[in-house]
Coordinates of C-alpha atoms and ligand atoms in Angstrom, one line a residue:
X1 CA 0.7 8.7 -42.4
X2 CA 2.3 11.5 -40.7
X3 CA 1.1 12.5 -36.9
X4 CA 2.7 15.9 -36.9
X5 CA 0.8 19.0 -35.3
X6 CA -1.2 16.1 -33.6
X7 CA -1.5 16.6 -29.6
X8 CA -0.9 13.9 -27.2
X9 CA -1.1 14.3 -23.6
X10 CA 1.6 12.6 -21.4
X11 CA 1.8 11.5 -18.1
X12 CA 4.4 9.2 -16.4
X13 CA 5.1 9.0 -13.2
X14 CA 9.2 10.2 -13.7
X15 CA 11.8 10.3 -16.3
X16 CA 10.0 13.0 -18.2
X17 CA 12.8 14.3 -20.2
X18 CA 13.8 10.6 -21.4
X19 CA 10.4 10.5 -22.8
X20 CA 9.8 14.4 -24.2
X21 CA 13.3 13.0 -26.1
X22 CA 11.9 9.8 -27.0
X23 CA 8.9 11.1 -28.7
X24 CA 11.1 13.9 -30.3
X25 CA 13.0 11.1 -31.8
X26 CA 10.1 9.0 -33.2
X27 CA 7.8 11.4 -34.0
X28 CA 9.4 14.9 -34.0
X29 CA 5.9 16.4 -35.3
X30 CA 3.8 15.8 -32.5
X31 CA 2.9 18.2 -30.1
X32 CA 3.4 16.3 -26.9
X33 CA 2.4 18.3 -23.5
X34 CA 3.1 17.0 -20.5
X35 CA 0.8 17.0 -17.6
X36 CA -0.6 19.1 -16.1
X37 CA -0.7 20.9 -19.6
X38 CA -4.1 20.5 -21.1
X39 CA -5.0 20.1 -24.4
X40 CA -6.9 22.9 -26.9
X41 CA -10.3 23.5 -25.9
X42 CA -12.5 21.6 -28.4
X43 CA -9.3 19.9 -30.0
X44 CA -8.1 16.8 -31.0
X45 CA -6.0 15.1 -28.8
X46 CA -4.5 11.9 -27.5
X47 CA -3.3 10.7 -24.4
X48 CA 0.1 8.2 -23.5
X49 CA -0.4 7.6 -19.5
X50 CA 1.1 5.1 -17.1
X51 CA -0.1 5.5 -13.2
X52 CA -1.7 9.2 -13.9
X53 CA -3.0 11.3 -11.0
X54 CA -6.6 11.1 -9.7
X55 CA -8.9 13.4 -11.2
X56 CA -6.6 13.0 -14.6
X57 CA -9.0 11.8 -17.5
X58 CA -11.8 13.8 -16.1
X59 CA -9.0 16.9 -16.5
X60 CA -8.8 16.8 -20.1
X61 CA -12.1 15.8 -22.0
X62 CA -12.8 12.9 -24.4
X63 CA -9.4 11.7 -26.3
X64 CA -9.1 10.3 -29.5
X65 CA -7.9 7.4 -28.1
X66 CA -5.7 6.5 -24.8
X67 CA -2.2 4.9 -25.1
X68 CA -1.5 2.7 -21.7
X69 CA 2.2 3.2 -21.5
X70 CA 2.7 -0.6 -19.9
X71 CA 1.3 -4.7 -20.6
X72 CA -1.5 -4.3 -18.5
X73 CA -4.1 -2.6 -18.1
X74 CA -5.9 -3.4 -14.7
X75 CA -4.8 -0.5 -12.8
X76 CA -6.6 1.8 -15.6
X77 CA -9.7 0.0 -15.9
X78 CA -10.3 0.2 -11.7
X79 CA -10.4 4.1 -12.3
X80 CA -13.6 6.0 -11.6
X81 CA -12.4 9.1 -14.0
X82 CA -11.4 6.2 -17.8
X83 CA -13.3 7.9 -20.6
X84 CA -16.3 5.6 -21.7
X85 CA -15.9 2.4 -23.6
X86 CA -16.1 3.8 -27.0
X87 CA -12.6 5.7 -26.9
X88 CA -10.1 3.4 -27.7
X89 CA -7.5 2.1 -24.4
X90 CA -4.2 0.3 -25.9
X91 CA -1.5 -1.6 -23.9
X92 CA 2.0 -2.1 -25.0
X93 CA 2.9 -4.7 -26.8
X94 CA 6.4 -6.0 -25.9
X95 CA 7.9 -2.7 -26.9
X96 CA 11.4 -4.2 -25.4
X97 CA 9.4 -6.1 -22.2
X98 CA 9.0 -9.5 -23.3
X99 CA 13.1 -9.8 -23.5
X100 CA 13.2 -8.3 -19.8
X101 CA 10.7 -10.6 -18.4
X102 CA 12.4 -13.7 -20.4
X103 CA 16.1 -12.6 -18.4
X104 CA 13.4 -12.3 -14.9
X105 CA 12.1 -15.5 -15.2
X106 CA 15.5 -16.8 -16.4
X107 CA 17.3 -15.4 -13.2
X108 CA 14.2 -17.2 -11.1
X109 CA 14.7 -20.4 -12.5
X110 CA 18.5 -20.5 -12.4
X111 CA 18.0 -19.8 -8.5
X112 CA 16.2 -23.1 -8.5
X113 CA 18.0 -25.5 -10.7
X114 CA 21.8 -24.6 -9.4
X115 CA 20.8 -24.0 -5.9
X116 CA 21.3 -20.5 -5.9
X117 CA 18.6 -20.3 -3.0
X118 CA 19.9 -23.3 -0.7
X119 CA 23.8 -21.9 -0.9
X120 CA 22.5 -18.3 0.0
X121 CA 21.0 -19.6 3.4
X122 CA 24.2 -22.6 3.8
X123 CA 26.3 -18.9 3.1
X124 CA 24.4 -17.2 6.3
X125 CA 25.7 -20.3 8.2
X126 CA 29.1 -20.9 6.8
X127 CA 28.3 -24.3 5.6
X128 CA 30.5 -25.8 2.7
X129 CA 28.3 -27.8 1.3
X130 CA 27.7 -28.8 -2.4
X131 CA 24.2 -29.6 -4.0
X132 CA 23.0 -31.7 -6.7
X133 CA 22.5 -29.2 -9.3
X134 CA 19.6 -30.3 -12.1
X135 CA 20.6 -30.6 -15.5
X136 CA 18.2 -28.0 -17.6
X137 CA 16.3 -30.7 -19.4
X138 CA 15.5 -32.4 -16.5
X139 CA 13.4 -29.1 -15.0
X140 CA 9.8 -28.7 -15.9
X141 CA 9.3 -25.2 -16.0
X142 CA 5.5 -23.7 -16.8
X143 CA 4.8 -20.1 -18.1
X144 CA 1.5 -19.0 -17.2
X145 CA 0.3 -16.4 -19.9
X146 CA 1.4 -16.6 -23.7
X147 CA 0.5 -13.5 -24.9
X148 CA 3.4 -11.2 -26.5
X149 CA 5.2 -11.2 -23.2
X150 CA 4.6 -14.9 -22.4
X151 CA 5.6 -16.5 -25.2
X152 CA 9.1 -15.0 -25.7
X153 CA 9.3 -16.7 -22.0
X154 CA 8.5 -19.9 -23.2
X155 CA 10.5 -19.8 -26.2
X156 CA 13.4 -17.9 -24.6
X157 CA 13.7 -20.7 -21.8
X158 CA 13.1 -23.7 -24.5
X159 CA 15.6 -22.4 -26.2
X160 CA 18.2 -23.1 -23.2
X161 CA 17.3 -26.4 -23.0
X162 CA 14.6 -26.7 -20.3
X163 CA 11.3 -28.6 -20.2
X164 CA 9.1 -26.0 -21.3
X165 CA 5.0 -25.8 -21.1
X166 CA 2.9 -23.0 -21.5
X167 CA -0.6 -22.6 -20.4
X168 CA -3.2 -19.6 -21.8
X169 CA -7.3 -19.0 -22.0
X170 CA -7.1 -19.4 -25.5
X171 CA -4.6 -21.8 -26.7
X172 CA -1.4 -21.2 -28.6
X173 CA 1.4 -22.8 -30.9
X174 CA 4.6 -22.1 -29.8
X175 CA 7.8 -24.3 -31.5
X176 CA 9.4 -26.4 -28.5
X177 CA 7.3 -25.6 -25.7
X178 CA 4.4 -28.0 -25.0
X179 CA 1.4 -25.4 -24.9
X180 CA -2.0 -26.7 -23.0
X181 CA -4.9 -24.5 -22.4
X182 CA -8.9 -24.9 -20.4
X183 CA -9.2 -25.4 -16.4
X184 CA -8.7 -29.0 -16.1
X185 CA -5.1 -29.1 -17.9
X186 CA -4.2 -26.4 -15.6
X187 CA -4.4 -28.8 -12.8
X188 CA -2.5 -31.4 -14.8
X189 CA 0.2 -29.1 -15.0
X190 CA 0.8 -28.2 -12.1
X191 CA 1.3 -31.4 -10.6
X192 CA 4.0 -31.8 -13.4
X193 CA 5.5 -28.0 -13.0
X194 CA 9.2 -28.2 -11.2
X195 CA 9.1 -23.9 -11.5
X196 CA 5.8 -22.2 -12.6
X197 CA 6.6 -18.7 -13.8
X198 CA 3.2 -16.2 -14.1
X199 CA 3.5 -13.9 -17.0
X200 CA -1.3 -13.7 -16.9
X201 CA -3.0 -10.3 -17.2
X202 CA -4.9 -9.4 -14.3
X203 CA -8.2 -10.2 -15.5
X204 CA -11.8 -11.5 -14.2
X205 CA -10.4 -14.5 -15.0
X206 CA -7.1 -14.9 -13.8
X207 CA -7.3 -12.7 -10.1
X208 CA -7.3 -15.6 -7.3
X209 CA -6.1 -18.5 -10.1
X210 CA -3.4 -19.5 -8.0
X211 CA -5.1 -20.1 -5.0
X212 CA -4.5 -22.4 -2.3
X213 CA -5.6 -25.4 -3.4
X214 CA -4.0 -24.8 -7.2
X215 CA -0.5 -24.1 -5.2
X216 CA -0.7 -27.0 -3.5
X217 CA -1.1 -29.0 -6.6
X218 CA 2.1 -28.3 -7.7
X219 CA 5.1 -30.9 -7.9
X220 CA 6.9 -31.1 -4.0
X221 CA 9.8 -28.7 -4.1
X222 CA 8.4 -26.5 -7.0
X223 CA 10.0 -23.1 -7.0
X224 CA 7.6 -20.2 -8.4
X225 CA 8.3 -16.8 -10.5
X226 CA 5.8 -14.0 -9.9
X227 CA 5.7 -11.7 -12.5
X228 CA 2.3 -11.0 -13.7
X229 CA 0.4 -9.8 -11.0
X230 CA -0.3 -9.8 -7.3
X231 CA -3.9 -10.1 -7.0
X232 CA -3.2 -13.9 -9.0
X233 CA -1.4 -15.2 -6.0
X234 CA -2.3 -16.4 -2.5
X235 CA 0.1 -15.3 -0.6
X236 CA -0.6 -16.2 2.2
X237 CA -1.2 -20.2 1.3
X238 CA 2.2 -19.9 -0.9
X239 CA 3.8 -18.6 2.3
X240 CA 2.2 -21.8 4.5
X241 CA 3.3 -24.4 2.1
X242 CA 6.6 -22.6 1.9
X243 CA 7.0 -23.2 5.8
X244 CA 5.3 -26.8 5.4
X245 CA 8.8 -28.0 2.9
X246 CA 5.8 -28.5 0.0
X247 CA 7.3 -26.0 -1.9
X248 CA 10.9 -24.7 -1.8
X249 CA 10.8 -20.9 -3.0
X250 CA 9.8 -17.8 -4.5
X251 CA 10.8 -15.1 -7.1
X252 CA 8.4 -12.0 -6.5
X253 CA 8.1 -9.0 -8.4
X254 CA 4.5 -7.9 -8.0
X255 CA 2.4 -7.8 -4.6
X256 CA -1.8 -7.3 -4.3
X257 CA -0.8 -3.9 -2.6
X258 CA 2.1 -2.3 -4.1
X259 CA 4.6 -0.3 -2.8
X260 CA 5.0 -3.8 -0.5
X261 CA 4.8 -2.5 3.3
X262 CA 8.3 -1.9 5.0
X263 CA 7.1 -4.0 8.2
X264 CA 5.4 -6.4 6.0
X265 CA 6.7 -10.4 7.5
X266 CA 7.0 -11.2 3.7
X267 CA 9.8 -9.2 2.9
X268 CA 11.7 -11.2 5.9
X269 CA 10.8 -14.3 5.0
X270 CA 14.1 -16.5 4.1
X271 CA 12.0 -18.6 0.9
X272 CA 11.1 -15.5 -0.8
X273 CA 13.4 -13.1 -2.9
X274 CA 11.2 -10.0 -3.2
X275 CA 12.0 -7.0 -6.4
X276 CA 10.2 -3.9 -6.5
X277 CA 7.7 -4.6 -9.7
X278 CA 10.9 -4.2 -12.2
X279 CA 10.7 -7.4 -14.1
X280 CA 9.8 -5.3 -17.3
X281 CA 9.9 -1.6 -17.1
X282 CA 8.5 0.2 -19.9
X283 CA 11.5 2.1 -22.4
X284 CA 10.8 5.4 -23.5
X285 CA 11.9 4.8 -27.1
X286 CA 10.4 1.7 -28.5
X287 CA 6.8 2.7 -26.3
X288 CA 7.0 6.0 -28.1
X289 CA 7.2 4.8 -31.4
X290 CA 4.2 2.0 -30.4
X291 CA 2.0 5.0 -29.4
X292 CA 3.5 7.1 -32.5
X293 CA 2.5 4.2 -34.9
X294 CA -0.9 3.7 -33.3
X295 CA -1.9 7.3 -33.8
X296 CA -1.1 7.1 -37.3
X297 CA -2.8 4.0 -37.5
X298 CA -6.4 5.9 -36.0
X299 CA -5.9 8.8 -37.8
X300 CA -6.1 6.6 -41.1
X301 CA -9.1 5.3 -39.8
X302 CA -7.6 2.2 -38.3
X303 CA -7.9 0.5 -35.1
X304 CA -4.2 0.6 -33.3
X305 CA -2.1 -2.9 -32.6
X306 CA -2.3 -3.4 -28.8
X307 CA -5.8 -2.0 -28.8
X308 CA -7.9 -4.3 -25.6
X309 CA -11.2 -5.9 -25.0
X310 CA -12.2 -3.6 -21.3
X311 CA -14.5 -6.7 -21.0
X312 CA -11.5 -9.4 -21.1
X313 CA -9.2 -7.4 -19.4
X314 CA -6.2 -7.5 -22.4
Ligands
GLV1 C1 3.9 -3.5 -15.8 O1 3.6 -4.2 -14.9 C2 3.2 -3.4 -17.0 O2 2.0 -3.8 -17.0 O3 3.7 -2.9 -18.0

């Protein structure tokens, strides 16, 4: 199936060119216009957006169907101007993320098991002093979220060697990682989790999950990895049981309000390591040929991998 002459309106917030070239590349027939160019009036046309302007959807009419050009789709679903339920919304899947956030969550949980946190603050007071480093089967690490993303985590980490579980809504079977699933077994976890790394969808379901009193559950000294989204976490409690000794640190690449505050005390705070929401950045070329390949896949009357449930969130 062939998507030339088609018209897809883009939007990202930078990097334009990279993507104009990336579509060129995997689908040198379509007729991609970048905002603000509108589509013909009356025509067909689809839409590949991540972060658009206000005032965006209500700018162009009814799409065929809208292409979210990143995992989740939370920020689009809280706009006032999404076209109604019945045009399609798809999210990336993987399209080259789920290797990034495996290396994230890798970095965070090398931090923890070889000290990398302790000798930073023994470095800011010139103190020689070696720690026992953990061997990686001896660290229990959880990934919260086994979806595309999350279970290239799992499997990426139980493939080095560490104690891996994996917690989701629905279940899952993933080779070498011990996967659990329902409320009650999250609690379970916890208590056994030496680094939990979030990977969840920012859903009904999962906003305020780790809460205060799931935080505390974890094991003493547990070190966290925040990469799924800031309206999961308690910040605030996370930041008290930092300062209590429960737990020892934190890897954080996503915040409830994003861009993070410059005179915001979490950005100081010596148990936190802060990133700007760059675990996994979308790439031009392997998104663009996702959205070229779920065009196709509508035009033959299809319904486009990566296509989500607005009521579930993903
Ligand atoms: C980034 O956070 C994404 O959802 O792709």
């Amino acid at each position: 199936m062939t998507v030339d002459k088609l018209v897809l309106c883009l939007s990202v917030p930078d990097g334009i060119h990279e993507w104009l070239e990336a579509f060129h590349r995997m689908a040198p027939g379509l007729d991609v216009r970048p905002w603000p160019a509108r589509p013909d009036e009356g025509g067909r046309f689809y839409v590949a957006a991540w972060n658009p302007p206000d005032g965006f959807f209500s700018r162009l009419g009814r799409p065929r169907a809208v292409f979210v050009l990143g995992a989740g789709i939370d920020r689009f679903l809280k706009r006032g101007d999404l076209p109604p339920a019945d045009v399609p919304l798809v999210r990336l899947l993987d399209a080259g993320m789920a290797r990034q956030m495996a290396d994230y969550a890798l970095a965070g949980v090398l931090r923890f098991q070889r000290n990398l946190d302790l000798y930073e603050e023994q470095q800011r007071q010139g103190l020689w002093r070696p720690q026992p480093a953990r061997s990686a089967d001896g660290l229990r690490v959880t990934v919260l979220g086994l979806g595309r993303i999350g279970s290239v985590v799992a499997s990426t980490l139980a493939g080095l060697g560490y104690q891996v579980s994996g917690w989701n809504r629905g279940g899952a079977l993933i080779p070498g990682v011990s996967c659990r699933s329902g409320m009650e077994a999250l609690d379970a976890l916890l208590a056994e989790t030496d680094v939990l790394i979030n990977v969840l969808p920012s859903t009904p379901a999962t906003r305020g999950l780790l809460d205060r009193r799931r935080l505390s559950l974890l094991a003493p000294g547990a070190g966290l990895v925040n990469c799924g989204r800031g309206d999961q976490m308690d910040l605030d409690a996370l930041v008290s049981l930092l300062d209590a000794g429960h737990l020892r640190g934190a890897l954080l690449d996503v915040f409830p309000t994003e861009p993070l505050a410059a005179d915001n005390p979490w950005w100081r705070h010596p148990k936190l390591r802060i990133t700007p929401h760059v675990a996994a950045v979308t790439l031009p070329e392997p998104a663009a040929r996702q959205v070229a390949d779920g065009i196709a896949c509508f035009e033959a009357g299809g319904t486009a991998a990566g296509t989500v449930d607005r009521g579930r969130g993903y």
